[in-house]
Coordinates of C-alpha atoms in Angstrom, one line a residue:
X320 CA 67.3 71.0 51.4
X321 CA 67.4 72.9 54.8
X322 CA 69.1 76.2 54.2
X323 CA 71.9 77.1 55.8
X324 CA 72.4 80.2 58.4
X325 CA 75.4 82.4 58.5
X326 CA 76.4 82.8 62.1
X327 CA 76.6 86.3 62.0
X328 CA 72.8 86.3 61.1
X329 CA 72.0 85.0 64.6
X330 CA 70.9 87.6 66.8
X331 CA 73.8 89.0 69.0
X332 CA 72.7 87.4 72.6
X333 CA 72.3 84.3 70.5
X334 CA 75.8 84.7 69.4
X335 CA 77.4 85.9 72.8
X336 CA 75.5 83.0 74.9
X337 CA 77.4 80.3 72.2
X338 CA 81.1 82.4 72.4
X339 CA 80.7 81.8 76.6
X340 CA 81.2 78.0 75.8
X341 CA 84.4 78.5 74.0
X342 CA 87.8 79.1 76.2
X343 CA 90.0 81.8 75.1
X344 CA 92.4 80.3 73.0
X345 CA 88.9 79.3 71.3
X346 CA 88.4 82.6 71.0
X347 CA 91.4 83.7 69.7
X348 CA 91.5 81.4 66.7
X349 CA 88.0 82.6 65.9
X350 CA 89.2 86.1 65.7
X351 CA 91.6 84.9 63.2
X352 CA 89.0 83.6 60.5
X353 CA 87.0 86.4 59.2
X354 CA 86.7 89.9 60.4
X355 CA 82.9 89.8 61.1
X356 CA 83.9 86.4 63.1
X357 CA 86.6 88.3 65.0
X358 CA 84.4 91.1 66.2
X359 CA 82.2 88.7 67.7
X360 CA 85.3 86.8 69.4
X361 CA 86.6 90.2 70.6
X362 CA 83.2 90.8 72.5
X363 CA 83.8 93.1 75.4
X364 CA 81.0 91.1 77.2
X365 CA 83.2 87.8 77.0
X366 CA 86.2 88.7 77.2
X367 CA 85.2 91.0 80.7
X368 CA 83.8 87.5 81.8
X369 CA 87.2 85.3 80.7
X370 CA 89.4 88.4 82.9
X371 CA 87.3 87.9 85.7
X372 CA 87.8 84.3 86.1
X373 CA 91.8 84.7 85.2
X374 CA 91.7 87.5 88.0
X375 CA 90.0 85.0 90.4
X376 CA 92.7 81.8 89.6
X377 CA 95.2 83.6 90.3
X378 CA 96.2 85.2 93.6
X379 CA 99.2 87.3 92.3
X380 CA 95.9 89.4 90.5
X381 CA 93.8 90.1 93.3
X382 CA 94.5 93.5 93.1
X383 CA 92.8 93.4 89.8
X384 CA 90.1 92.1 90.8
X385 CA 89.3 94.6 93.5
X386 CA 88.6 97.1 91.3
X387 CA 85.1 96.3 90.0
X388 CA 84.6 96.2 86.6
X389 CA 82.9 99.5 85.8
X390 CA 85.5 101.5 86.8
X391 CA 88.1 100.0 85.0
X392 CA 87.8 102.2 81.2
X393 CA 88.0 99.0 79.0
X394 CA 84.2 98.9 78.1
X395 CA 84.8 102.3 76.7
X396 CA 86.5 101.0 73.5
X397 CA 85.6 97.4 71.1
X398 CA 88.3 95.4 71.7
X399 CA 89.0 97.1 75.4
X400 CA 88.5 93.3 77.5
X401 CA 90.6 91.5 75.2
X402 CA 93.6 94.1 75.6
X403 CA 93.4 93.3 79.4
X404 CA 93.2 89.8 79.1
X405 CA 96.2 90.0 76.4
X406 CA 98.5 92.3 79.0
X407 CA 98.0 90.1 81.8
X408 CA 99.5 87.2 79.8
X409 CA 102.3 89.2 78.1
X410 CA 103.1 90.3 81.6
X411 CA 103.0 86.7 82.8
X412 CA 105.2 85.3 80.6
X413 CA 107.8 88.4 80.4
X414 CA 110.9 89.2 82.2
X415 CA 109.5 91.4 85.4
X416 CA 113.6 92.4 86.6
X417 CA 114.1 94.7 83.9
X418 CA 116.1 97.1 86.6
X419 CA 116.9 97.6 90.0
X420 CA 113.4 99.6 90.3
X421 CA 111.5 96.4 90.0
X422 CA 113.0 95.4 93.8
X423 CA 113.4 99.0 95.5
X424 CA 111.5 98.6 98.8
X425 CA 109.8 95.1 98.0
X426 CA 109.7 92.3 100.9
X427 CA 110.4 88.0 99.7
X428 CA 110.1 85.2 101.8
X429 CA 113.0 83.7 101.8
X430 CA 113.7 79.5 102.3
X431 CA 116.8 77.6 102.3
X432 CA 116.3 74.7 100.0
X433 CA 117.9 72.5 102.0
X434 CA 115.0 72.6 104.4
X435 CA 112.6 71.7 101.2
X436 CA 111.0 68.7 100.9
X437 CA 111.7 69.5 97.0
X438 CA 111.6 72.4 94.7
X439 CA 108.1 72.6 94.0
X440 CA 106.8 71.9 97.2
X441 CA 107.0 75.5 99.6
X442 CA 106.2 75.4 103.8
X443 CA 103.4 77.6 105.0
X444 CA 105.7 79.8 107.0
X445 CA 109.2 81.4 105.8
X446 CA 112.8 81.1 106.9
X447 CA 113.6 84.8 106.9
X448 CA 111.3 87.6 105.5
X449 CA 113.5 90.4 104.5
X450 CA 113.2 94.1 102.7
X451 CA 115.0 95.2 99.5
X452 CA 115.1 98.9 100.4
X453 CA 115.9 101.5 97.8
X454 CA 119.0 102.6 99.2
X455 CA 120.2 99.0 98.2
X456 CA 120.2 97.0 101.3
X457 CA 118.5 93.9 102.1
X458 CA 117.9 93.5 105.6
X459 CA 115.8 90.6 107.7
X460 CA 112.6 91.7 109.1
X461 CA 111.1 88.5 110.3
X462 CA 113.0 84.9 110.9
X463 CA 116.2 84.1 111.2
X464 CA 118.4 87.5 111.8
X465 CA 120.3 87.3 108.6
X466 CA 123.0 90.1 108.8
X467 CA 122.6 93.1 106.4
X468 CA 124.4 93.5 103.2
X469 CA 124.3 95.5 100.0
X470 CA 122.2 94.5 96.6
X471 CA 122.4 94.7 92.9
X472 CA 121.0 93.2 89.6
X473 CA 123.4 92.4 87.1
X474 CA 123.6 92.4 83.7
X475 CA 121.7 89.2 83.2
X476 CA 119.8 90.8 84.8
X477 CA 119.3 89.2 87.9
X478 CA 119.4 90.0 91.9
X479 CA 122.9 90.1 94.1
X480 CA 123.7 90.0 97.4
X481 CA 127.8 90.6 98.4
X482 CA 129.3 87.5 98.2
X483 CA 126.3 85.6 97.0
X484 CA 126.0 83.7 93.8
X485 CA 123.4 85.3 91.6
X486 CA 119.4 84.8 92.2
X487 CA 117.8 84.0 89.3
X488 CA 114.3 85.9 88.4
X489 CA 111.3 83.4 87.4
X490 CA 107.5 83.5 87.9
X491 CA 105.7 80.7 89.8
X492 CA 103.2 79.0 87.3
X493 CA 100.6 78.2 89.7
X494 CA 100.3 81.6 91.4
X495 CA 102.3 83.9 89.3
X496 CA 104.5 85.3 92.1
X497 CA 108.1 86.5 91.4
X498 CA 110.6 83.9 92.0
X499 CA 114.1 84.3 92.9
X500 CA 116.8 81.6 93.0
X501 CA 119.9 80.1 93.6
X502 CA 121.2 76.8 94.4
X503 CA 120.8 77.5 98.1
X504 CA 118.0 79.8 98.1
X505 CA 114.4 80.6 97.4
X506 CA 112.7 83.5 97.4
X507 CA 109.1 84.5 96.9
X508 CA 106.9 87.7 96.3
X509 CA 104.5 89.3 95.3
X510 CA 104.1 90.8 91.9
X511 CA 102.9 93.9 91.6
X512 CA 103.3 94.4 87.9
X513 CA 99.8 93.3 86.8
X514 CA 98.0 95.9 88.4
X515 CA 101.1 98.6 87.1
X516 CA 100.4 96.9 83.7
X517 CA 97.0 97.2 83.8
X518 CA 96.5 100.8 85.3
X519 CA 98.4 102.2 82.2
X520 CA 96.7 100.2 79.7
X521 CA 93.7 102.2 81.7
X522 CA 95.5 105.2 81.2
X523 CA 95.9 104.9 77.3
X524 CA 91.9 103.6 76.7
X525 CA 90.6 106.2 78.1
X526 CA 92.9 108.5 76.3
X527 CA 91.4 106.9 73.1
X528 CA 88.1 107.4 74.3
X529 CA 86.3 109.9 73.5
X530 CA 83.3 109.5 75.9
X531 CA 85.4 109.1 78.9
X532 CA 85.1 111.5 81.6
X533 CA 87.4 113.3 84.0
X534 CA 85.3 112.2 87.0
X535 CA 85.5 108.4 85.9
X536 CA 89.5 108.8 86.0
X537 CA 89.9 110.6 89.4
X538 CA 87.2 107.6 91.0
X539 CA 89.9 105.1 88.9
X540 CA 93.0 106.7 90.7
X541 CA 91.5 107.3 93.9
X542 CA 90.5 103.7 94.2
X543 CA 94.0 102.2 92.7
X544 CA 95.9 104.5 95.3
X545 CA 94.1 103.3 98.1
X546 CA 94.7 99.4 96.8
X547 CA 98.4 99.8 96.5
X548 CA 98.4 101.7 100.1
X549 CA 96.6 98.3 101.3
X550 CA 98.9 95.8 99.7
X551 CA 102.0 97.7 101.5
X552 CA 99.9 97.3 104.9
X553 CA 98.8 93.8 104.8
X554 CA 102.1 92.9 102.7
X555 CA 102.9 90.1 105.3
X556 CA 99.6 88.6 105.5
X557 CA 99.7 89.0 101.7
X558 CA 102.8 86.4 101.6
X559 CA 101.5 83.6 104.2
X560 CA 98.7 83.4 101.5
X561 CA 100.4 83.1 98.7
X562 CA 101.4 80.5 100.5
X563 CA 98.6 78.7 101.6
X564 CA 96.6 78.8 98.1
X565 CA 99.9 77.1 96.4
X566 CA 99.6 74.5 98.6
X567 CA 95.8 73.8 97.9
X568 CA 96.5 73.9 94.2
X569 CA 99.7 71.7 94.3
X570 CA 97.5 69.2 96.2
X571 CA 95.6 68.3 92.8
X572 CA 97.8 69.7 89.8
X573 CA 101.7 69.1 89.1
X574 CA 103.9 71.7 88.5
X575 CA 104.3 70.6 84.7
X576 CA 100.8 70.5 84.0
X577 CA 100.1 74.0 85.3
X578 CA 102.7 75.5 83.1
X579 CA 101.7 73.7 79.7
X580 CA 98.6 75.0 80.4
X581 CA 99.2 78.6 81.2
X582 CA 101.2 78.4 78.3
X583 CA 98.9 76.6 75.3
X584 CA 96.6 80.1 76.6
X585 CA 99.1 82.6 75.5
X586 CA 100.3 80.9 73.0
X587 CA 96.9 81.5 71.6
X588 CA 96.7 85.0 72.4
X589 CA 99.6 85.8 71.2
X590 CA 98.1 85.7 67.2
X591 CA 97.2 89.4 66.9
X592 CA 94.9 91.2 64.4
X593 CA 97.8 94.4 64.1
X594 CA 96.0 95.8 61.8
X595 CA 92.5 95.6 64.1
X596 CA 94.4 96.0 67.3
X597 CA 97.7 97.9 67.3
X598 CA 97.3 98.5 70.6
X599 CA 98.0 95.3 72.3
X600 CA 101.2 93.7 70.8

């Protein structure tokens, strides 16, 4: 009889070169097996590899991706890739209007739907571009000169122009954009929240590690400072291509398909070891 190997006896590249097969939901039902299993699965090498490509699929993270991988601080701890990875989906698939800071001085396309072809199909160009200042006006900067009036979220919460009905907050499933509706109107932005998510999960690593230096978090902020300077610069050219890479993916992938499968992966990665990782639930 042919005896049997334990996985864990394998040597660890062994190990790591079989984990790159598996997806992450794959992954994350591993960790949930046996502990030695689930500090395999929670493998800063994979799961820096599975952010990377979720960073590259999705425009809405290119921030993200800008910074290169070894200055972000999640190598310093075990589970530190896997946390990102985790925060980027709870972000995706939570409610980004919490308050009226979420829209302070943010610019949306803007596109009457009766000028659609149909709800999930978007033009290359916008109707109106126009700028939620922080002194709560929205004004047209670009388009058709839509007069200025005064905004507000709700309770609901969601965004309100005088004598508008109310736009309701989503997230796009293709690109991850903010969405904001009403029967007459779409608008469109871009979502700065995953980088904001992901600089203070930064922020509390390194304040776990104990090998992380002062010079390593200065390079971090210097570097995310001059990013979100750049997004406010090329904001405009930021928009037409968030319009142009939903219409490549539309051309091969239905609306419905896209958002059972963003969701089947955080279902997944949802299942949490709190007792492992308090950190990222």
């Amino acid at each position: 009889m042919v005896k049997q190997r334990k996985l864990e006896s394998l040597p660890l590249e062994v190990i790591h070169q079989i984990f790159r097969y598996l997806s992450p939901s794959d992954l994350t039902s591993l960790r949930l097996t046996r502990r030695s299993i689930s500090f395999f699965a929670t493998s800063n090498h994979l799961w820096q590899l599975h952010c990377q490509s979720l960073w590259k699929s999705k425009i809405c993270l290119r921030d993200c991706r800008d910074i290169p991988p070894s200055v972000w601080a999640f190598s310093l701890v075990v589970n530190g890739w896997f946390r990102a990875f985790s925060k980027v989906l709870e972000i995706a698939h939570s409610q980004w209007l919490l308050g009226e800071e979420a829209l302070d001085n943010t610019i949306w396309m803007v596109f009457f739907k009766s000028s659609l072809v149909n709800a999930n199909t978007w033009p290359l160009t916008w109707h109106v571009l126009v700028e939620c200042s922080d002194t709560k006006i929205v004004s047209a900067i670009d388009g058709l000169p839509l007069k200025a009036s005064k905004w507000f979220v709700d309770d609901r919460p969601s965004f309100r122009v005088t004598a508008y009905p109310p736009n309701i907050p989503s997230r796009d499933p293709s690109t991850w954009c903010r969405i904001m509706q009403h029967v007459q109107v779409l608008m469109i932005s871009d979502a700065p929240e995953f980088l904001h998510g992901l600089a203070n999960l930064d922020s509390i690593i390194r304040s776990e590690a104990s090998d992380s230096k002062e010079c390593e978090c200065q390079n971090f902020n210097k570097i995310l400072v001059q990013i979100v300077e750049r997004r406010q610069v090329e904001i405009r050219d930021r928009l037409s291509n968030i319009l142009a890479v939903r219409a490549d993916i539309c051309i091969g992938d239905d609306m419905a398909t896209l958002r059972v499968r963003s969701a089947q992966v955080f279902v997944a990665t949802t299942y949490i070891d709190v007792y492992d990782f308090p950190h990222v639930v």
